[in-house]
Coordinates of C-alpha atoms in Angstrom, one line a residue:
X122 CA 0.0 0.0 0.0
X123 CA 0.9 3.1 -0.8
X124 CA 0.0 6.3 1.2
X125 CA 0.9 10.3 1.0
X126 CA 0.1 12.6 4.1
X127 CA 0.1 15.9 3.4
X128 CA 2.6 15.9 0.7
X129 CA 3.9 19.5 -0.4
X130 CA 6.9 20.4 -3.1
X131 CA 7.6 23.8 -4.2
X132 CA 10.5 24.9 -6.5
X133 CA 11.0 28.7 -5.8
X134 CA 7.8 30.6 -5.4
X135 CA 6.1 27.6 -7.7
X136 CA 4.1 25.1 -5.6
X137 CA 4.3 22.1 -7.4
X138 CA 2.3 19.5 -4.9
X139 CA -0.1 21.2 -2.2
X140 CA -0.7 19.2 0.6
X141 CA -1.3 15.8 -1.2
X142 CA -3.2 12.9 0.9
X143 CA -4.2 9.5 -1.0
X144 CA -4.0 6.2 -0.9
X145 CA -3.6 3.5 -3.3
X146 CA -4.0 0.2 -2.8
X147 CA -1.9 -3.2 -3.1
X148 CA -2.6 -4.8 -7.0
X149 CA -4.5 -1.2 -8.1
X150 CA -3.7 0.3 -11.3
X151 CA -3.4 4.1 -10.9
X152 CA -3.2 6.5 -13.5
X153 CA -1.9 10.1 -12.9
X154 CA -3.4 12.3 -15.9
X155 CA -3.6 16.4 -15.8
X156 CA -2.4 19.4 -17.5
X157 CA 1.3 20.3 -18.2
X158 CA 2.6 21.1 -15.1
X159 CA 0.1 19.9 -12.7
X160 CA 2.6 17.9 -10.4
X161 CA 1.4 14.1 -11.8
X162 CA 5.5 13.2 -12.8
X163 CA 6.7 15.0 -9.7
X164 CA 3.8 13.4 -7.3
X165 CA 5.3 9.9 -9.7
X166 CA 9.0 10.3 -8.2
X167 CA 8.1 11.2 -5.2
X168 CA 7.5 7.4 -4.5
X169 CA 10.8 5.8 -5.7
X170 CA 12.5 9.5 -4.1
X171 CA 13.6 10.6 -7.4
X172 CA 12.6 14.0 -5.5
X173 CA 12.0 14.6 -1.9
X174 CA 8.9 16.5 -1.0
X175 CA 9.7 19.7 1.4
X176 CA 6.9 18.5 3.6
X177 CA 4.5 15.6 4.6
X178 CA 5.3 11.5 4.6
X179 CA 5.0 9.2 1.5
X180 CA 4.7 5.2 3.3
X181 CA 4.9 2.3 1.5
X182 CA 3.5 -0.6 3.5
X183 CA 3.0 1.6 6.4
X184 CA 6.7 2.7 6.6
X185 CA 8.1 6.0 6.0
X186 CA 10.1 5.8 2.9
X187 CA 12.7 8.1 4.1
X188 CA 13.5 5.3 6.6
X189 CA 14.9 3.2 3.8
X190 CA 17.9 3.9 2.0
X191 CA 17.7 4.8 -1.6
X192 CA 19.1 2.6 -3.5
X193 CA 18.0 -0.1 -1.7
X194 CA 14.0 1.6 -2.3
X195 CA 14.6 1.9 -5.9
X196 CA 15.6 -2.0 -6.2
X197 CA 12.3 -2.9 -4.8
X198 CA 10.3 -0.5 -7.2
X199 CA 10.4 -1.2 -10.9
X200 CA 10.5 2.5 -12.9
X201 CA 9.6 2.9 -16.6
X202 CA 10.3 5.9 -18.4
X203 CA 9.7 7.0 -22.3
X204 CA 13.3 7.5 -23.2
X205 CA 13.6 3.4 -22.2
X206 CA 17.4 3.8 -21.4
X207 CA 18.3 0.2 -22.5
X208 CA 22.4 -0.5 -21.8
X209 CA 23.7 -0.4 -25.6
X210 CA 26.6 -2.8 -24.8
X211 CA 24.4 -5.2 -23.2
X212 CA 22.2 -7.9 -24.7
X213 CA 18.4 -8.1 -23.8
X214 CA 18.8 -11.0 -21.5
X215 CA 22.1 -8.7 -19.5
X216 CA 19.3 -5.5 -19.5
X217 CA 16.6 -7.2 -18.1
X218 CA 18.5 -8.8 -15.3
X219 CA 20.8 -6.0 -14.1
X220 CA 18.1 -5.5 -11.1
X221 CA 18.1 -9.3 -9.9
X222 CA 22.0 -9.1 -10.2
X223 CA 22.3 -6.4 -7.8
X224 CA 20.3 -8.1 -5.8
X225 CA 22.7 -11.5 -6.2
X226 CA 20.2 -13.3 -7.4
X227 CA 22.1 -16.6 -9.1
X228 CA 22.9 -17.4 -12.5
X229 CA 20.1 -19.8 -13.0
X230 CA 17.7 -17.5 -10.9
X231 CA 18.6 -15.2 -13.9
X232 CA 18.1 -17.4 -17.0
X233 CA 15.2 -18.6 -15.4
X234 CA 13.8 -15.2 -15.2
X235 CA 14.7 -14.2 -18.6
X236 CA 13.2 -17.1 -20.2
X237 CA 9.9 -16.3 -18.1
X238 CA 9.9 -12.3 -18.9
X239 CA 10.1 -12.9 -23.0
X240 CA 7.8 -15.8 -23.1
X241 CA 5.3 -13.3 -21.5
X242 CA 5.7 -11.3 -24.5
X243 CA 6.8 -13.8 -27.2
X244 CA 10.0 -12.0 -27.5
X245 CA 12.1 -15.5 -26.9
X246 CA 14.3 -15.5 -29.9
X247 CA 15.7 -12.1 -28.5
X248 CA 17.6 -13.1 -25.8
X249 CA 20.8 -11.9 -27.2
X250 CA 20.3 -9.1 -29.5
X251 CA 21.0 -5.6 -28.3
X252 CA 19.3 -2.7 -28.1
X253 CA 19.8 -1.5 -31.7
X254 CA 18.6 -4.9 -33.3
X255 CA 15.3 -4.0 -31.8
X256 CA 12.0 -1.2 -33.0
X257 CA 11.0 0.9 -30.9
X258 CA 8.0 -1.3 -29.6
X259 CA 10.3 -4.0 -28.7
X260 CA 13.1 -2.2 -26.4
X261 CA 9.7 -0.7 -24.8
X262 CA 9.0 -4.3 -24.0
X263 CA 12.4 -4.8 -22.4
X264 CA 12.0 -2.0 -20.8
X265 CA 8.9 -3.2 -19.0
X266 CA 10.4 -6.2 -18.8
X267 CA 13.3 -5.0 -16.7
X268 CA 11.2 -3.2 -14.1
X269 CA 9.4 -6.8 -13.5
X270 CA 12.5 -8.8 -13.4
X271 CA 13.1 -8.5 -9.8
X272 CA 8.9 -8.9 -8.8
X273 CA 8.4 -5.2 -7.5
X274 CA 5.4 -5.1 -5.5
X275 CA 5.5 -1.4 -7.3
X276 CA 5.8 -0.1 -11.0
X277 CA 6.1 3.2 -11.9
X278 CA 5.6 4.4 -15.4
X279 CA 5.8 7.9 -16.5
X280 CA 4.3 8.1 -20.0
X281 CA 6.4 5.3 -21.4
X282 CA 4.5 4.7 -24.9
X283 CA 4.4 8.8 -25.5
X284 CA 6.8 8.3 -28.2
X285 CA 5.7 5.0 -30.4
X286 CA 3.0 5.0 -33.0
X287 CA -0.4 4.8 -32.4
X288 CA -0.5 0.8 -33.3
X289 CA 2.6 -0.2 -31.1
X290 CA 1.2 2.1 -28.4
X291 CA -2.1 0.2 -28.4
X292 CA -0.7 -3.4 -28.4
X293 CA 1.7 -2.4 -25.4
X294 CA -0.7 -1.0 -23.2
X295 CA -3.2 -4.3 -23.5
X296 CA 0.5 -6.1 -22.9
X297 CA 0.9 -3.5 -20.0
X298 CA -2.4 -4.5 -18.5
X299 CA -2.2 -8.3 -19.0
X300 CA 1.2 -8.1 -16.9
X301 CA 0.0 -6.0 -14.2
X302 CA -3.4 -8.2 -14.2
X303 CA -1.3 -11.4 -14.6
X304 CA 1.4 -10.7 -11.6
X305 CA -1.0 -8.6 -9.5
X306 CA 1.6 -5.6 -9.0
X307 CA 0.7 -2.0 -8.0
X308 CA 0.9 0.1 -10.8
X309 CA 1.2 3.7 -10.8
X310 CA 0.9 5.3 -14.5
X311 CA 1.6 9.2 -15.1
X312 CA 0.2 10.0 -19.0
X313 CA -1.7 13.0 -20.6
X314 CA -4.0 11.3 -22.8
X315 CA -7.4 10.7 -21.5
X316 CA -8.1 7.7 -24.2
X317 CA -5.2 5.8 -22.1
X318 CA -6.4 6.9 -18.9
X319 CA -9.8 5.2 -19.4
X320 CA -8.3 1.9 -20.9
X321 CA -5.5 1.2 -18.4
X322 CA -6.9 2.5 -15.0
X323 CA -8.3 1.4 -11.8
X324 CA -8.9 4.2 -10.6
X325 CA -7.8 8.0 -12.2
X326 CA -6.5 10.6 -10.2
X327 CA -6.9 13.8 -11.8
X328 CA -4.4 16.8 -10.7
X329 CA -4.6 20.7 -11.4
X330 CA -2.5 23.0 -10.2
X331 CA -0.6 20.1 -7.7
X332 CA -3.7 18.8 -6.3
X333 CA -6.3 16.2 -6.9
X334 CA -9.5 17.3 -8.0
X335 CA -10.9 14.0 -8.5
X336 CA -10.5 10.5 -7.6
X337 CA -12.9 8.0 -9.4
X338 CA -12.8 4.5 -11.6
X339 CA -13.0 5.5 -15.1
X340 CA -16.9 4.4 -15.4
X341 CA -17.3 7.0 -12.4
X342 CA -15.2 9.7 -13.9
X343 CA -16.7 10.0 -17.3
X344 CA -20.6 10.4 -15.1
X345 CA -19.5 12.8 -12.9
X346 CA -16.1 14.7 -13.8
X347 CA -16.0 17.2 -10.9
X348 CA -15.1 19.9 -12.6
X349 CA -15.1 21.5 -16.1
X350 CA -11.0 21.0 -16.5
X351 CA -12.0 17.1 -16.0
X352 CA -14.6 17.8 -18.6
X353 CA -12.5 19.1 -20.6
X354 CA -10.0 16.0 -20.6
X355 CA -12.3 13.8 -20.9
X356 CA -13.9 15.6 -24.0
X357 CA -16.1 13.5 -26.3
X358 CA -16.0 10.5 -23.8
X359 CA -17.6 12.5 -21.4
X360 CA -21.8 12.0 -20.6
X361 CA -23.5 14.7 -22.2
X362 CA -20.9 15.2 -24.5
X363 CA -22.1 16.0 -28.3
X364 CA -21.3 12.7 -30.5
X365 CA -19.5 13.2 -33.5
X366 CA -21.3 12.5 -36.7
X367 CA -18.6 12.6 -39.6
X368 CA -16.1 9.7 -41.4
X369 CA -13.3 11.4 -40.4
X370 CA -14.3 11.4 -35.7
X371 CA -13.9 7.8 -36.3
X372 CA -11.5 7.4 -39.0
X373 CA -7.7 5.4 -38.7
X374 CA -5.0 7.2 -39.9
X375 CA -1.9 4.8 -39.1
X376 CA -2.9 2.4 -42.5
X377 CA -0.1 0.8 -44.4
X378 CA 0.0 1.7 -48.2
X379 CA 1.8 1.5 -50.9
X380 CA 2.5 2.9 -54.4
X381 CA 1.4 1.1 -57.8
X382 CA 4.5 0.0 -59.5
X383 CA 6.1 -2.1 -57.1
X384 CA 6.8 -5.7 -56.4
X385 CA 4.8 -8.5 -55.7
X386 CA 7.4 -9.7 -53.5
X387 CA 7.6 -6.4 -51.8
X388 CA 4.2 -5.8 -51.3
X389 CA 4.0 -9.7 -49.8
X390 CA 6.9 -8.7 -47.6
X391 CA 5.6 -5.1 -46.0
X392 CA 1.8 -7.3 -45.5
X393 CA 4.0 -9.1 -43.7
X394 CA 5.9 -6.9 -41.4
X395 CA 2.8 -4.9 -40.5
X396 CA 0.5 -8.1 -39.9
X397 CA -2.1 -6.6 -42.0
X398 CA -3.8 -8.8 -45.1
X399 CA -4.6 -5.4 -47.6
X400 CA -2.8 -2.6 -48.7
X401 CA -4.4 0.9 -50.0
X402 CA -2.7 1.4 -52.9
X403 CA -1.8 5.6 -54.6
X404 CA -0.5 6.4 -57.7
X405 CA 2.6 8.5 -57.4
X406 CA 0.5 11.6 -56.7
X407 CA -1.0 10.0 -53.3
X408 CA -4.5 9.5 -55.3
X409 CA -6.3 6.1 -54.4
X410 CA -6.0 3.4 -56.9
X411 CA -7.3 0.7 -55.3
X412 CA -6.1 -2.1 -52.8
X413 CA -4.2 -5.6 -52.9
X414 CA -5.0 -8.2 -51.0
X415 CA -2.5 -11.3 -49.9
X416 CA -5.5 -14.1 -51.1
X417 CA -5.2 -12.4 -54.5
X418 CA -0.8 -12.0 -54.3
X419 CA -1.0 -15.8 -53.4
X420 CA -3.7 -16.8 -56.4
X421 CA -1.6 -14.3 -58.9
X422 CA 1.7 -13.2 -58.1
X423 CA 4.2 -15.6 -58.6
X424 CA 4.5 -14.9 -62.8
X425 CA 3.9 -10.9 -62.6
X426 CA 6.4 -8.2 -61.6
X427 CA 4.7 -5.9 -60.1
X428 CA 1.3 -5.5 -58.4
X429 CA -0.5 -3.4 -61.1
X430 CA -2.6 -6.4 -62.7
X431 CA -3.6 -7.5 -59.2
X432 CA -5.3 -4.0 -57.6
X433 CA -8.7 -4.4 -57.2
X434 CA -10.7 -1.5 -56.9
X435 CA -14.1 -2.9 -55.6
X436 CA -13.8 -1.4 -51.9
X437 CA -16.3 1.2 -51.1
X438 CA -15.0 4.8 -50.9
X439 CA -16.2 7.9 -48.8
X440 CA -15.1 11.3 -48.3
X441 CA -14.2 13.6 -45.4
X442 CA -17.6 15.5 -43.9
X443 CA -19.3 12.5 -45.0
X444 CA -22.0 11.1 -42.7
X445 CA -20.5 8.1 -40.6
X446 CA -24.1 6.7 -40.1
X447 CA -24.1 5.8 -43.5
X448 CA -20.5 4.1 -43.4
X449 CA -21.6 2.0 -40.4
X450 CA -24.9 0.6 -42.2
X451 CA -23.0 -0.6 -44.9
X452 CA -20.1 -2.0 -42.7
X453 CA -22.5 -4.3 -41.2
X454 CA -25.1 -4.7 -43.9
X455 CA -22.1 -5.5 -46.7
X456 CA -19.9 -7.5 -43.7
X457 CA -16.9 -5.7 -45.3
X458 CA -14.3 -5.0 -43.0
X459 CA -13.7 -1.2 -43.6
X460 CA -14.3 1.4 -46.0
X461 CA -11.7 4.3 -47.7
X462 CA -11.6 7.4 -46.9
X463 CA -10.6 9.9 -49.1
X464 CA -9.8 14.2 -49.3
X465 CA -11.8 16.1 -51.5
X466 CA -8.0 15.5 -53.9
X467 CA -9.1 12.3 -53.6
X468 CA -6.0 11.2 -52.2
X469 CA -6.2 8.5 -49.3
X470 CA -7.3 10.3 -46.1
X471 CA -7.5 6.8 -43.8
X472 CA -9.9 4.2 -43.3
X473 CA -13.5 3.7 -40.8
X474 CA -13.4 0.1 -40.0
X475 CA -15.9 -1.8 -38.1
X476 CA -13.8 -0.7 -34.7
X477 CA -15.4 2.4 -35.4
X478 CA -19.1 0.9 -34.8
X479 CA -18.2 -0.1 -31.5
X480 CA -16.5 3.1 -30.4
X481 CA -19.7 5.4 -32.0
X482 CA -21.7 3.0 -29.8
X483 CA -20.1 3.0 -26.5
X484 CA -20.3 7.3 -27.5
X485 CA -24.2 7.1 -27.8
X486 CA -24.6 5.2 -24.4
X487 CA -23.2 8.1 -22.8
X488 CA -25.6 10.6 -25.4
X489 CA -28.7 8.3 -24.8
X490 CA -28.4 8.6 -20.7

């Protein structure tokens, strides 16, 4: 358990945390959210002493931290950050076990560990890569990784996917959840962006201006935000909150494409590497052509030497300010997976997908209240 008592932090004549009193509970999933400058990081390193406040007691387990040495603290707390900060010269299996070695865990204590931690994230083939073999997505993974190695009771995270794509972002933070869900650990998770907030949390705690406004589950939160800068955050999620009508409040933007012109193999190969089973192809200008599909590569694309004669262009189009009603009825009427959307250039804009359906649905619960 985790408790502040009247926590207070100032930095010059700027009060950073006023007074703070809250307590989270073992295996909880916190989520710090607030403006710029609210005090959610500094409240965040407050717990592992990163920063000591000027006033009031932080106890872990009903002991004052301050009681503890620091290093020793830090050992017992796992700590992810967005920059990762991977050791270059070290493989992944030497990077996720520099924790348990400080601790003098033994050798096979470590292997055994490091076979656990990737399995988790069917990463096992990576054991002795480095840092730059890996994306972005993947050291992310180690990172986590590493603050698990040694079983923390406590993980602190401070905005760790901030920097990936929209894609990675989402498959780490259900990864994220799993793991905390999985090894019951106390999580405590500092980010600006409501949308995560609302997956990933327990509970929310909502600062402005270095103080908690609110406390509340995210169900509670998005019926009652207590006051109109929680509104605010919370935006279109919020009850009450106008839904949006148009193809582009629901549209994806991260889709994979590619140009007309190029290879079968290459096409085959970027499918692939993005998991995905179509492409959207353009013409050189960025104008939709059409889309390819790995069924038709495998039927076809052995004898041709480029894509051209296999771009079908059958998929249903729309255009930005179009209604998304209508999008959705054909979605589910047609049982097509998603539909183009284009600018008025008619170049490719992104894609509504049945996803969308779901999300305008949960939107009209909170409308239809």
């Amino acid at each position: 358990m985790i408790e502040f008592r009247n926590v207070c932090k100032s930095y010059g004549k700027s009060q950073i945390l006023k007074d703070l009193s809250f307590t989270i509970q073992d295996g909880e999933f916190i989520v710090l959210i607030g403006p710029s400058g609210c005090g959610k990081t500094t409240t965040l390193k407050t717990i592992n002493r990163l920063i000591e406040p000027d006033s009031g007691t932080v106890y872990i387990d009903g002991k004052d931290i301050r009681e503890t040495d620091k290093d020793d603290l830090r050992r017992h707390i796992g700590y992810v950050i967005q920059q990762i900060g991977l050791f270059p010269n070290m493989t992944v299996a030497q990077n996720i076990c520099v924790v348990p070695k400080l601790l003098k865990y033994s050798k096979e204590d470590c292997a055994r560990i490091v076979s656990e931690m990737l399995k988790m994230v069917n990463m096992e083939e990576y054991a002795d890569k480095y840092p730059n073999q890996l994306s972005g997505g993947q050291q992310q993974r180690i990172g986590v990784l590493r603050a698990l190695a040694a079983s923390p009771p406590i993980v602190l995270m401070d905005e760790p996917f901030g920097a990936l794509d929209p894609q990675t972002r989402e498959v780490l933070q259900d990864e994220v959840k799993s793991l905390q869900r999985k090894l019951n650990k106390t999580f405590v998770f500092v980010t600006h962006d409501m949308d995560e907030a609302l997956k990933m949390a327990d509970k929310i705690f909502f600062m402005d201006e270095g103080q908690i406004v609110q406390m509340a589950t995210p169900e509670e939160m998005l019926e009652h935000p207590a006051t109109e800068r929680v509104q605010s955050f919370l935006g279109k999620h919020a009850a009450g909150a106008a839904t949006p009508s148009r193809v582009e409040d629901y549209m994806r933007t991260n889709i994979r494409t590619m140009r007309k012109g190029r290879g079968v193999r290459e096409c085959a190969e970027r499918m692939a590497r993005y998991n995905v089973d179509t492409l959207i192809i353009s013409d050189d200008d960025g104008h939709y052509v059409g889309t390819v599909s790995i069924g038709d590569i495998r039927k076809w694309g052995r004898d041709l030497g480029s894509i051209d004669p296999i771009i079908r262009n059958t998929t249903r189009t729309v255009h930005l300010g179009d209604d998304a009603r209508e999008c959705f009825d054909y979605l589910l009427d047609a049982g097509e997976s998603y539909v183009v959307v284009l600018r008025e250039d008619e170049t490719i804009a992104g894609i509504v997908t049945k996803t969308s359906i779901a999300k305008s649905v949960a939107e009209n619960l909170w409308e239809n209240t």
